[in-house]
mmCIF file of C-alpha atoms and ligand atoms in Angstrom:
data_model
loop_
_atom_site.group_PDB
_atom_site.id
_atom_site.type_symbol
_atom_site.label_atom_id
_atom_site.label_comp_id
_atom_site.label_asym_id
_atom_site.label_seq_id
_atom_site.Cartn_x
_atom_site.Cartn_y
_atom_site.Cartn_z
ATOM 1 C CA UNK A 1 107.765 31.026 56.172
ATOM 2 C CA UNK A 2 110.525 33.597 56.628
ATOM 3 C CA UNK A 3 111.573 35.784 53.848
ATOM 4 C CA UNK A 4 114.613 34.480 51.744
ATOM 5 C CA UNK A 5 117.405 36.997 52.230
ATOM 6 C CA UNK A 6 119.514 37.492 49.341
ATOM 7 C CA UNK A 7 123.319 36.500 49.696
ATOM 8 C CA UNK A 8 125.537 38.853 49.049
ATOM 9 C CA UNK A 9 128.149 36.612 47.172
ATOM 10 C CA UNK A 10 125.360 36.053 44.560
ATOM 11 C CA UNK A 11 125.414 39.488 43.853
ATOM 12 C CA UNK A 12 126.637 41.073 40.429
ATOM 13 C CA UNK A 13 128.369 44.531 40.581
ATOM 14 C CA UNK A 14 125.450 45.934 38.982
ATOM 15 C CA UNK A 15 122.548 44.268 41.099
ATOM 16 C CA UNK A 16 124.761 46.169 43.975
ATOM 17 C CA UNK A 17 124.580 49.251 42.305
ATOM 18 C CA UNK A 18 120.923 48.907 41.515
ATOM 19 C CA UNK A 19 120.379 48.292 45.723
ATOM 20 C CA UNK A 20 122.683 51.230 46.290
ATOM 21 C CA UNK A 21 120.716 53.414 44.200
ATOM 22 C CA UNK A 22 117.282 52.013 45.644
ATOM 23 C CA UNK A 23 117.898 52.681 48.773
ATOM 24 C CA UNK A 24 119.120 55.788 48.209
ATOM 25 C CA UNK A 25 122.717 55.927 48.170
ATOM 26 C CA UNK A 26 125.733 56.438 45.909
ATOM 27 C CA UNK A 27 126.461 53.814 43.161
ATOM 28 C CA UNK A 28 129.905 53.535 43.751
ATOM 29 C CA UNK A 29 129.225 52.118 47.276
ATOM 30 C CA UNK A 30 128.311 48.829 45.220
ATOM 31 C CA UNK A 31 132.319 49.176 44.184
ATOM 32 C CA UNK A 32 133.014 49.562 47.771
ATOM 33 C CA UNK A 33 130.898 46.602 48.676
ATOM 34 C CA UNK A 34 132.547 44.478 46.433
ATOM 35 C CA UNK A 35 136.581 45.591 47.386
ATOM 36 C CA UNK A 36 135.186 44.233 50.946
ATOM 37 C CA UNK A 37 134.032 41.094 49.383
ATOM 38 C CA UNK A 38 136.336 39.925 47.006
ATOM 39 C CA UNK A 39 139.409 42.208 47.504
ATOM 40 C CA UNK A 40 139.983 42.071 50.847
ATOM 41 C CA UNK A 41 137.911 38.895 51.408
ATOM 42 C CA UNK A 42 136.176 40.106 54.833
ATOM 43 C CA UNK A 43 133.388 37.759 56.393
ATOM 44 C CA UNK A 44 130.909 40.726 57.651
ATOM 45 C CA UNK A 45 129.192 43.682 56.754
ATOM 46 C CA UNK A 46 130.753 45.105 59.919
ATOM 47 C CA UNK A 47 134.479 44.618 58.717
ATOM 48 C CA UNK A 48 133.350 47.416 55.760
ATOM 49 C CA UNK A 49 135.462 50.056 57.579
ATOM 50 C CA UNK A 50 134.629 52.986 55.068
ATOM 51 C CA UNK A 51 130.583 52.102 55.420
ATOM 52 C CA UNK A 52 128.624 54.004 57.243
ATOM 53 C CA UNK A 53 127.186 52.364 60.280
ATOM 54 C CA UNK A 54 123.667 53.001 59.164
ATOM 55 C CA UNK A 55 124.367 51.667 55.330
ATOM 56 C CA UNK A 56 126.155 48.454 57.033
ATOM 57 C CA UNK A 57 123.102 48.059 59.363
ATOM 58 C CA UNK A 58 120.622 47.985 56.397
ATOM 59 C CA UNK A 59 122.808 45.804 54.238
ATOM 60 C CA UNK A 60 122.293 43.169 57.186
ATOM 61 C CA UNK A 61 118.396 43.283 56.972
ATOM 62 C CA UNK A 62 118.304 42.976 53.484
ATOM 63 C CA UNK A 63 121.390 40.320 52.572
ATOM 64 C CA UNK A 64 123.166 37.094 54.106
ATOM 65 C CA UNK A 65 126.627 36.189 53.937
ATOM 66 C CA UNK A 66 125.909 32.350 54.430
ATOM 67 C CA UNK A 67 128.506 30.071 53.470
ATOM 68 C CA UNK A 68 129.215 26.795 52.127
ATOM 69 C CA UNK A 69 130.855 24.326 54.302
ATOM 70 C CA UNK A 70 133.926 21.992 53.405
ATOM 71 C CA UNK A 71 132.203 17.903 54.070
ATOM 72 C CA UNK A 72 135.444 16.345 52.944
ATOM 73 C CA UNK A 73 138.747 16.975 51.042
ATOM 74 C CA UNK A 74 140.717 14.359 48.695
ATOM 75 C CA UNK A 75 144.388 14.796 48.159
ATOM 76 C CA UNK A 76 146.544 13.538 44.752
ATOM 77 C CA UNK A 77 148.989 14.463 43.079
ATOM 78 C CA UNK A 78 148.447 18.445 42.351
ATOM 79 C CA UNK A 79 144.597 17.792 42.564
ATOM 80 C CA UNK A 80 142.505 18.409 45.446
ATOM 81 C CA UNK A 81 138.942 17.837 45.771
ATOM 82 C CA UNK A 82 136.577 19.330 47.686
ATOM 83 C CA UNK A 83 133.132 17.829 48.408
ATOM 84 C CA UNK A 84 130.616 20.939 49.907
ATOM 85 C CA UNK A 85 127.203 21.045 52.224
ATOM 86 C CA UNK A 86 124.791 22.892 51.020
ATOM 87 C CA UNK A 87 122.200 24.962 53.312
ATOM 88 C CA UNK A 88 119.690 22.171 52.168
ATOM 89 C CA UNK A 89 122.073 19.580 52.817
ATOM 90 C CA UNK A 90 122.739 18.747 48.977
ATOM 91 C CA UNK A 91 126.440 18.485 48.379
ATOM 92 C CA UNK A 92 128.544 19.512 45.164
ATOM 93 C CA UNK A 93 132.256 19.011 44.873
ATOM 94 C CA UNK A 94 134.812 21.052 42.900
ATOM 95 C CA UNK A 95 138.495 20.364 41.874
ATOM 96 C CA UNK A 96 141.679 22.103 41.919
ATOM 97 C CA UNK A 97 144.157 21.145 39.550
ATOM 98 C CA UNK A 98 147.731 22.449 39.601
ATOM 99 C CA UNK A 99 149.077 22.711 35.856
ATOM 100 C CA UNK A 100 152.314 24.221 34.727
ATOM 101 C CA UNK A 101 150.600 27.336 33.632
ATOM 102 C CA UNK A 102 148.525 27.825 36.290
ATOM 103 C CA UNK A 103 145.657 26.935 39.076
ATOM 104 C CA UNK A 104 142.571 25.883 37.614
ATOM 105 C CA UNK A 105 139.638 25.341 39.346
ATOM 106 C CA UNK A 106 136.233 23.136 38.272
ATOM 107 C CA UNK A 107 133.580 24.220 39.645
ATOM 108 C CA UNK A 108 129.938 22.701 39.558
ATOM 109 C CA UNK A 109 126.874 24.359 38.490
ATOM 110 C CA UNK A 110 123.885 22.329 39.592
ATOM 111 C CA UNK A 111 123.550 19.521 41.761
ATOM 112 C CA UNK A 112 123.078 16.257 39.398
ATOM 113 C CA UNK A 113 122.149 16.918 35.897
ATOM 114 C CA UNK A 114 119.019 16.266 33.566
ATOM 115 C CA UNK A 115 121.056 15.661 30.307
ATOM 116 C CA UNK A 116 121.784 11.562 31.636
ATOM 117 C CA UNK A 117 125.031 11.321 29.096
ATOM 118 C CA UNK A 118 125.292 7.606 29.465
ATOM 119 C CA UNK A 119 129.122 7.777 30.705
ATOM 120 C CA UNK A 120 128.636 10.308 33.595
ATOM 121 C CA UNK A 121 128.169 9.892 37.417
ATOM 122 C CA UNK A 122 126.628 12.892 37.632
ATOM 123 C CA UNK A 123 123.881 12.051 34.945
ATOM 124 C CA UNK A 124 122.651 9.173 36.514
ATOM 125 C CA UNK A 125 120.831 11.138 38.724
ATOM 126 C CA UNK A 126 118.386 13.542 38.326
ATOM 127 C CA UNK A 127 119.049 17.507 38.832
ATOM 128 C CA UNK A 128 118.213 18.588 41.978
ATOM 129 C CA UNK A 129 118.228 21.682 41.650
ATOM 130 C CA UNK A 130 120.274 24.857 40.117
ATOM 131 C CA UNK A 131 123.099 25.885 42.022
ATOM 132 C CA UNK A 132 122.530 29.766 43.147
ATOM 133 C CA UNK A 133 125.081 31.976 42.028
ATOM 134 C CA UNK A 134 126.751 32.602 45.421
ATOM 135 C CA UNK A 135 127.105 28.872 45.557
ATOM 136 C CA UNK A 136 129.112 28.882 42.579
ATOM 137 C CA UNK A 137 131.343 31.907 44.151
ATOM 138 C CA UNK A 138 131.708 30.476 47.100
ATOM 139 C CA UNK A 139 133.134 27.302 46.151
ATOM 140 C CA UNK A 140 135.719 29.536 44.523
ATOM 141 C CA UNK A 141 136.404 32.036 47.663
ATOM 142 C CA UNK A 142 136.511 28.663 49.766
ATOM 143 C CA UNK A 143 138.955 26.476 47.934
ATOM 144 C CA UNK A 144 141.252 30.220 47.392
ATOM 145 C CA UNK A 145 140.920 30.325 51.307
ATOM 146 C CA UNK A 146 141.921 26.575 52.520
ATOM 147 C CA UNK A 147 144.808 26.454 50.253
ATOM 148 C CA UNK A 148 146.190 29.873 50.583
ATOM 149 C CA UNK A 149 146.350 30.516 46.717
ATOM 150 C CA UNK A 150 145.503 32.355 44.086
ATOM 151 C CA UNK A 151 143.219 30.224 41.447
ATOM 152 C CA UNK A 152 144.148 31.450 37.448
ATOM 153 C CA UNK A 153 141.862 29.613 35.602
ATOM 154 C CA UNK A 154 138.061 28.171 36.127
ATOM 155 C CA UNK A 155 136.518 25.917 34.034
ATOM 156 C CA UNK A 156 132.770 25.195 34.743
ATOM 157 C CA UNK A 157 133.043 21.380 34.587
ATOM 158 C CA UNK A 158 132.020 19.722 37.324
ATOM 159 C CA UNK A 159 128.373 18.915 38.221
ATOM 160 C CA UNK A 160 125.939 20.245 35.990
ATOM 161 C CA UNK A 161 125.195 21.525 33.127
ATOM 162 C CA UNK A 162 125.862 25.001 32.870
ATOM 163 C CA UNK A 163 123.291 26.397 30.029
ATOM 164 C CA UNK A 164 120.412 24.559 31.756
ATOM 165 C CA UNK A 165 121.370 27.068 34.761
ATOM 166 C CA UNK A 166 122.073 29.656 32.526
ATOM 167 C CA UNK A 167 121.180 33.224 34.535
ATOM 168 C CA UNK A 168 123.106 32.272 37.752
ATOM 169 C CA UNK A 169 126.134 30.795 35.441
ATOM 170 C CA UNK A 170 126.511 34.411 33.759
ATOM 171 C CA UNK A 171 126.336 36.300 37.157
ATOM 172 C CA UNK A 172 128.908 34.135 38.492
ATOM 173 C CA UNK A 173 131.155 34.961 35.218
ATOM 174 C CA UNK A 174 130.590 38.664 35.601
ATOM 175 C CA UNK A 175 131.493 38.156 39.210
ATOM 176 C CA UNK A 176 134.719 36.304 38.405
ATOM 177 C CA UNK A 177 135.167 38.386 35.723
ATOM 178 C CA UNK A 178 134.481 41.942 36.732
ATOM 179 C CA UNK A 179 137.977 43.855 37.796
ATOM 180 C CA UNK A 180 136.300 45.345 40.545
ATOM 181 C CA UNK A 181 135.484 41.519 41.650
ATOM 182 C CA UNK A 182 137.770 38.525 41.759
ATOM 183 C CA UNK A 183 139.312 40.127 38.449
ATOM 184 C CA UNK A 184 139.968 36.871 36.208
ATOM 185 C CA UNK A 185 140.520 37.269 32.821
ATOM 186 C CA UNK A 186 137.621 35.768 30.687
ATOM 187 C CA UNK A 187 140.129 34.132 28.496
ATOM 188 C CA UNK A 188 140.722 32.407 31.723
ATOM 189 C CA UNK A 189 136.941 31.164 32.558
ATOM 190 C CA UNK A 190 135.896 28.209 30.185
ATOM 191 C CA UNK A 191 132.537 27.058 30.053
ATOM 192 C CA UNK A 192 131.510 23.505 28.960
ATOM 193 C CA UNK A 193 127.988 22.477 27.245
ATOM 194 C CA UNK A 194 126.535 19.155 26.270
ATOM 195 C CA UNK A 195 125.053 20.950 23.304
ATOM 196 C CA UNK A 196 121.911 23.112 24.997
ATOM 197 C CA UNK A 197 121.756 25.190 20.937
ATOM 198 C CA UNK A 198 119.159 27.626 22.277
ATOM 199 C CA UNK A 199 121.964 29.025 25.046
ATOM 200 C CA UNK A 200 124.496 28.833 22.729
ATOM 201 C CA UNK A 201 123.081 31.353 20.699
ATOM 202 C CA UNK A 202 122.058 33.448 23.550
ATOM 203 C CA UNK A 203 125.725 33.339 24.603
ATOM 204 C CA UNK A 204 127.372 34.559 21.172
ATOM 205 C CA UNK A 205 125.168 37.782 22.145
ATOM 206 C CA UNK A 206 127.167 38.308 25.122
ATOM 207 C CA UNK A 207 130.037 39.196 24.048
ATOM 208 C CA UNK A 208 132.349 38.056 26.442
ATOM 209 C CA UNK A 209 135.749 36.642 25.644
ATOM 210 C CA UNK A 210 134.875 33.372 27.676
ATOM 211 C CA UNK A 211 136.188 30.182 25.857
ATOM 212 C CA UNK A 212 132.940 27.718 25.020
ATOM 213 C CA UNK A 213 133.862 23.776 24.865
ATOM 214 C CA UNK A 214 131.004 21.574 23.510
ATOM 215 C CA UNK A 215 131.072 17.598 25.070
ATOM 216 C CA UNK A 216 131.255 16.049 21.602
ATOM 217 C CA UNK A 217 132.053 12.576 22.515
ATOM 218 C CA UNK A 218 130.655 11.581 19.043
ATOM 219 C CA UNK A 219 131.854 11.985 15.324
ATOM 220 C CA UNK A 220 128.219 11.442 13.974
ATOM 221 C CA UNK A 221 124.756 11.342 15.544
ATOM 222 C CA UNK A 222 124.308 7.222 15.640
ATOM 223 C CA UNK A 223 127.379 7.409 18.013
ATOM 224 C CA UNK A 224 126.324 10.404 19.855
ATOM 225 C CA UNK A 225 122.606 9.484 20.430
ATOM 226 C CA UNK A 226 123.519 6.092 21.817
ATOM 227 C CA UNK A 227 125.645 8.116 24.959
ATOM 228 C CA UNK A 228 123.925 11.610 25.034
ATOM 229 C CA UNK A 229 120.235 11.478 25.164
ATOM 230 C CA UNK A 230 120.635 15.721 24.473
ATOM 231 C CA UNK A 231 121.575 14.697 21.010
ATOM 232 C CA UNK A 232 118.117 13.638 20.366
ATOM 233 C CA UNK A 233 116.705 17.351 20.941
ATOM 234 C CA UNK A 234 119.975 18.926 19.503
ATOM 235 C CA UNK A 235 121.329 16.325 16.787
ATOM 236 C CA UNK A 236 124.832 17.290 15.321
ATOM 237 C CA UNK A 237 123.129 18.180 11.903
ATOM 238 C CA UNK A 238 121.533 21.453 13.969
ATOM 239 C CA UNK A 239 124.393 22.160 16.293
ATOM 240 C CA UNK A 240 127.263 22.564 13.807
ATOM 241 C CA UNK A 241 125.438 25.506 11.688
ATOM 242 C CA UNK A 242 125.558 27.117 15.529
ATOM 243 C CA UNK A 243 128.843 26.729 16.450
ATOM 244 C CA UNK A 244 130.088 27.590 12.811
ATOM 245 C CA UNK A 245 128.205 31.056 13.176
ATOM 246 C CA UNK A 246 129.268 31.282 16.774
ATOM 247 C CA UNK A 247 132.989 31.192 15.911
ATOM 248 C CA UNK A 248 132.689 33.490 12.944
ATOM 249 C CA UNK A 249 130.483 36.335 15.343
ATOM 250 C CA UNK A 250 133.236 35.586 18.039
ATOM 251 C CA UNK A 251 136.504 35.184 16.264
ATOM 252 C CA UNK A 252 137.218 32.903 19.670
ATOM 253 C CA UNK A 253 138.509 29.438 18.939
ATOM 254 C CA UNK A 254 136.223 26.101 20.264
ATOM 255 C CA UNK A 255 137.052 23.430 22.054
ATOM 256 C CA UNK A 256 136.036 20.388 21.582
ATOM 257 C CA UNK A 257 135.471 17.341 24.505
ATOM 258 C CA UNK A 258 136.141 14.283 23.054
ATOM 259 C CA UNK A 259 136.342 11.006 25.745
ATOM 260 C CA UNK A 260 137.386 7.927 24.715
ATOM 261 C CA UNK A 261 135.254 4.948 25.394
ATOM 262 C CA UNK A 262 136.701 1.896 24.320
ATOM 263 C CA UNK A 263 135.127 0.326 21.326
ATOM 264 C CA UNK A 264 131.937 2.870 21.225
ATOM 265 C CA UNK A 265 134.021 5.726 19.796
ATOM 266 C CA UNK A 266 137.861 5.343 19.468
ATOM 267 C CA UNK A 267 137.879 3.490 15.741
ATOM 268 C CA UNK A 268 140.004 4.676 12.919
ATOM 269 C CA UNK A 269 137.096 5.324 11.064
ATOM 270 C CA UNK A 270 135.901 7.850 14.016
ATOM 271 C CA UNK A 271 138.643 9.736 13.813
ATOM 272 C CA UNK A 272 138.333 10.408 10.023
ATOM 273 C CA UNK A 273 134.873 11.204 10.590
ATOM 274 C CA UNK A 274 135.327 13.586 13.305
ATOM 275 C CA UNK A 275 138.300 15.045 11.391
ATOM 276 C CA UNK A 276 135.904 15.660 8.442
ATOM 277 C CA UNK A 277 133.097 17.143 10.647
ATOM 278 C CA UNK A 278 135.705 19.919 12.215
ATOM 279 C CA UNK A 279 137.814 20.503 8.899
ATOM 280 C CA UNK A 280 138.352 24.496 8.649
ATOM 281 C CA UNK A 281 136.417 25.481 11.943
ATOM 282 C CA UNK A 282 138.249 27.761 14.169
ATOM 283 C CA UNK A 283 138.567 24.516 16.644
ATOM 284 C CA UNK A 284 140.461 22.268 18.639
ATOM 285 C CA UNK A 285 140.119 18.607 20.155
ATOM 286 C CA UNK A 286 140.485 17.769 23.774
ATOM 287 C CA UNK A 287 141.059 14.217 24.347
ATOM 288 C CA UNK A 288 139.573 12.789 27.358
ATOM 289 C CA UNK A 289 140.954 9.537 28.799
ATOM 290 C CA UNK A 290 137.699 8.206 30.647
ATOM 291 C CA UNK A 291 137.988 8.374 34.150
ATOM 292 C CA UNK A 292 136.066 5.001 35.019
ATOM 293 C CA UNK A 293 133.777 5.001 37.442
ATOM 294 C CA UNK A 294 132.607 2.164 39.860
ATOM 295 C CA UNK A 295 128.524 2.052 38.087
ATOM 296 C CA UNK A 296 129.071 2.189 34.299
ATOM 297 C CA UNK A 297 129.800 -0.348 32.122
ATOM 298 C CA UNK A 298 132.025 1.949 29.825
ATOM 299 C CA UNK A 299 135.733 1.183 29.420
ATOM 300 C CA UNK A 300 138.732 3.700 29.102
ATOM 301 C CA UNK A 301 140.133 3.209 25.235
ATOM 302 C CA UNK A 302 144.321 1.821 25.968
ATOM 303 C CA UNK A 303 147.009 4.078 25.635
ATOM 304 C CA UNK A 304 147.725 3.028 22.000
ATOM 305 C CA UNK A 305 144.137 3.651 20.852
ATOM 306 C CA UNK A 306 144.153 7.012 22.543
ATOM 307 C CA UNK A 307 147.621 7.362 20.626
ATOM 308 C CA UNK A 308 146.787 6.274 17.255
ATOM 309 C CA UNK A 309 143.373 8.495 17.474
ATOM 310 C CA UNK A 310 145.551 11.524 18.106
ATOM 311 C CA UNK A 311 147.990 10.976 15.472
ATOM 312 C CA UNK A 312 144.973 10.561 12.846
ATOM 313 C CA UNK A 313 143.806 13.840 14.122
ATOM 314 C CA UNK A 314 146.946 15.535 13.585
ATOM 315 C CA UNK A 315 147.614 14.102 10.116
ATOM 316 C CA UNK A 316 144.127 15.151 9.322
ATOM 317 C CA UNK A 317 146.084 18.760 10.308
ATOM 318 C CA UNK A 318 143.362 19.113 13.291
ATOM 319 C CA UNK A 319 144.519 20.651 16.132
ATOM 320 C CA UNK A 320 143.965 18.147 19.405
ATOM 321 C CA UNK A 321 145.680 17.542 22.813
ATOM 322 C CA UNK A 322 145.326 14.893 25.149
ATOM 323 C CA UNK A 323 144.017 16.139 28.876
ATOM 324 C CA UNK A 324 146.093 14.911 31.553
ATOM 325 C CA UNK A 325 144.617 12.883 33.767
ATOM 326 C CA UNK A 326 144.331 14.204 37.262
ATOM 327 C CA UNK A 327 143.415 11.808 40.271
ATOM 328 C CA UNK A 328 141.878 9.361 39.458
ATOM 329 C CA UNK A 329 142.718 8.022 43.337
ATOM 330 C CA UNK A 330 140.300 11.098 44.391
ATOM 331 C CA UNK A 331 137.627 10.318 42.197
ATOM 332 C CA UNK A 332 137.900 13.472 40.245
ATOM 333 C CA UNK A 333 135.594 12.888 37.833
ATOM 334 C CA UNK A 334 132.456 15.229 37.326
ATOM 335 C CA UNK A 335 130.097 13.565 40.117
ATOM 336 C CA UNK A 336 131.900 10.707 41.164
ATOM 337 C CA UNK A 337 133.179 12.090 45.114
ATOM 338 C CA UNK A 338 129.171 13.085 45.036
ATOM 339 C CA UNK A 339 127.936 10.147 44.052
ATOM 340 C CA UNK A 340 129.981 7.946 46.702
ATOM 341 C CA UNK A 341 129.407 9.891 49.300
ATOM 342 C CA UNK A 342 125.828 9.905 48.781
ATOM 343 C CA UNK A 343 125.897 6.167 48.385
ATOM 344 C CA UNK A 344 127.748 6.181 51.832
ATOM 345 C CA UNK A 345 125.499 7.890 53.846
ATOM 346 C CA UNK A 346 122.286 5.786 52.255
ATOM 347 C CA UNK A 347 123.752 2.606 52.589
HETATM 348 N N1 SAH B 1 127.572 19.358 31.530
HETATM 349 C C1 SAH B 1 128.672 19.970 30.895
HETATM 350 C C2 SAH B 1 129.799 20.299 31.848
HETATM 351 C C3 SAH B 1 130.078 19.309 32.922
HETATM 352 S S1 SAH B 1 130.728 17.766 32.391
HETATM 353 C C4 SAH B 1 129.161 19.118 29.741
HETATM 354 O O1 SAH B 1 128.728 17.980 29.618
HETATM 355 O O2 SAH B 1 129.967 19.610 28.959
HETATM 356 C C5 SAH B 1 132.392 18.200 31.987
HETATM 357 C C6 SAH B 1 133.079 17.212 31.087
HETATM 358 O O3 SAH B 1 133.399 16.001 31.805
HETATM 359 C C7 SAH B 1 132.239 16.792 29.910
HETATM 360 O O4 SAH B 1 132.963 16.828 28.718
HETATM 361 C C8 SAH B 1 131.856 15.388 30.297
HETATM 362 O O5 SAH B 1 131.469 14.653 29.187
HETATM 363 C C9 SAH B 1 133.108 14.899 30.995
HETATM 364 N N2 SAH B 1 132.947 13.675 31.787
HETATM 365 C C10 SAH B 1 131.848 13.220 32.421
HETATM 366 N N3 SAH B 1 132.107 12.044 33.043
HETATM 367 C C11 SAH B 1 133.408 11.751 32.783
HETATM 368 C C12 SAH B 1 134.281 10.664 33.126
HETATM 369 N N4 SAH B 1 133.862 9.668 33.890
HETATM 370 N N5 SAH B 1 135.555 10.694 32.668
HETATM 371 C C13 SAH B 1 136.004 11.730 31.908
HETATM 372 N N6 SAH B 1 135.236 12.778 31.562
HETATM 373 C C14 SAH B 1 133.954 12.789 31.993
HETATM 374 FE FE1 SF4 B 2 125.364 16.401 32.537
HETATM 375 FE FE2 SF4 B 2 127.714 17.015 31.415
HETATM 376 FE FE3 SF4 B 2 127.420 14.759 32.843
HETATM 377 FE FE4 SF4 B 2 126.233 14.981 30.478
HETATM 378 S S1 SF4 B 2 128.443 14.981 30.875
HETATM 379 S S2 SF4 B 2 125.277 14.183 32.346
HETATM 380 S S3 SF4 B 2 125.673 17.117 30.454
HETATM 381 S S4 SF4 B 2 127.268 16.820 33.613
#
């Protein structure tokens, strides 16, 4: 077997520095390195103009600049969604979404996910694997390049669940993040977890100014174990204490994922429940219409129950907001472009 090369895209600013210094050269070089990469967006170590021929020669004996490739590409209504090869042939998709305030991007973190919430294509099967960090950079530097734009926002939504991929996920932040990088704000870079309580408290020690959503999808744990098996391991009884300390370390305001599954979790009484469980945290609700899928027996909740749900919330004086709904005629749903391609090609 050959040796694995590193890629350079899944490179923090500081492993680059470490290499630099390694081998013998400057630090700053790493600083260099990365204007190439993510500044001027160059595809070779010999477009590196200000390199030295011998540094540029060693950097290609010791890294890869492999790619990921664009399979197919959905178009709605300000969405676009990508589905991507792998090296191994595995495939991950990503979406662009074109809001008023900006581009935001989801990206995917693994390819399928162990947590199996009941409701989600990309729980129903297995993970595969983790998705290297480069692979989570390059979806970004891809979707940037077909469209021509400049992406604002990224929210790590799409396949996978980030804290059970939780070393690669912070590289790729401090890539996105880091000014010297692609230079996104961390206000700007959302992360969203099923509940994994041991990462969330290794996150509140990192200090960054990323916003943390939690997929709640449940006002008590009868609910919640009945649709996320994770809720067994994590129960809402142990999670809350967490995310009460994590916004009081932080000072930075949660979000909370709420979908709406008709009849399972859209009731009056669910409301006031999940009005009392968030009363006086530093928190908001996102309602999710449910984006039905072809498998799954669940059912979106109507417009009114969505509606009446809300307006509980807000006399309850909780802060919620209904997510738009982005193309559903492109599948854009975590794992459902995946799923039906993979379906597709097996049939
Ligand atoms: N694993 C992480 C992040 C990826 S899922 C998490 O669960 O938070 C991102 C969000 O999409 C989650 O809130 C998830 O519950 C939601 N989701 C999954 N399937 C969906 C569907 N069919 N319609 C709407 N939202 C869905
Ligand atoms: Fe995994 Fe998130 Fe889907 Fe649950 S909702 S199966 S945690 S991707």
């Amino acid at each position: 077997m050959g040796v694995v090369m590193k890629n350079i895209y899944g490179c923090t600013l500081e492993d680059l520095e470490n290499y630099f210094m390694k081998i013998g050269e400057k630090k700053f070089k790493a600083t260099q390195v990365f204007e190439w990469l993510y500044k001027k967006r160059i595809h070779s170590f010999e477009e590196m103009r200000n390199v030295k021929k011998n540094t540029i020669e060693q950097m290609q004996r010791d890294f890869c600049m492999d790619t990921l490739s664009i399979e197919d590409k959905k178009v709605g209504k300000d969405v676009y969604k990508y589905l991507f090869t792998l090296k191994d042939n595995e495939h991950v998709e990503a979406v662009l979404m074109e809001h008023d305030y900006g581009k935001s991007l989801c990206v995917s973190t693994q390819v399928g996910c162990n947590m199996g919430c009941m409701f989600c294509e990309s729980g129903r099967r297995k993970r595969i694997r983790n998705l290297k960090t480069e692979e989570m950079v390059l979806q970004f530097l891809k979707i940037e390049a077909d469209l021509n734009i400049r992406i604002t926002h990224v929210v790590l939504m799409g396949i996978g669940e980030p804290f059970d991929n939780y070393e690669n996920v912070m590289a790729f932040i401090s890539i996105l993040n880091t000014g010297k990088g692609i230079d996104l704000g961390a206000r700007h870079i959302t992360v969203s977890t099923s509940g994994v309580i041991p990462k969330i408290q290794e996150f509140m020690k990192e200090k960054r100014q990323v916003n943390l959503a939690i997929s709640l999808h449940a006002p008590n744990n009868e609910i919640r174990n009945k649709i996320m098996p994770i809720n067994k391991a994590y129960p809402l009884n142990e999670l809350f204490p967490v995310l009460k300390e994590y916004s009081k370390k932080t000072n930075r305001r949660l979000t909370f994922e709420y979908i709406l599954l008709s009849g399972i979790n859209d009731s009056e009484a669910c409301a006031l429940e999940l009005a009392q469980r968030i009363r006086g945290m530093n928190a908001y609700v996102n309602l999710i219409p449910y984006n039905e899928t072809s498998h799954l027996e669940f059912k979106k909740s109507k417009t009114d129950t969505i509606m009446r749900f809300y307006d509980l919330l807000k006399k309850q004086d909780i802060q919620v907001t209904i997510r738009r709904e982005f193309g559903s005629e492109v599948d854009a749903a975590c794992g459902q472009l995946r799923s039906k391609y993979e379906e597709e090609k097996h049939e």
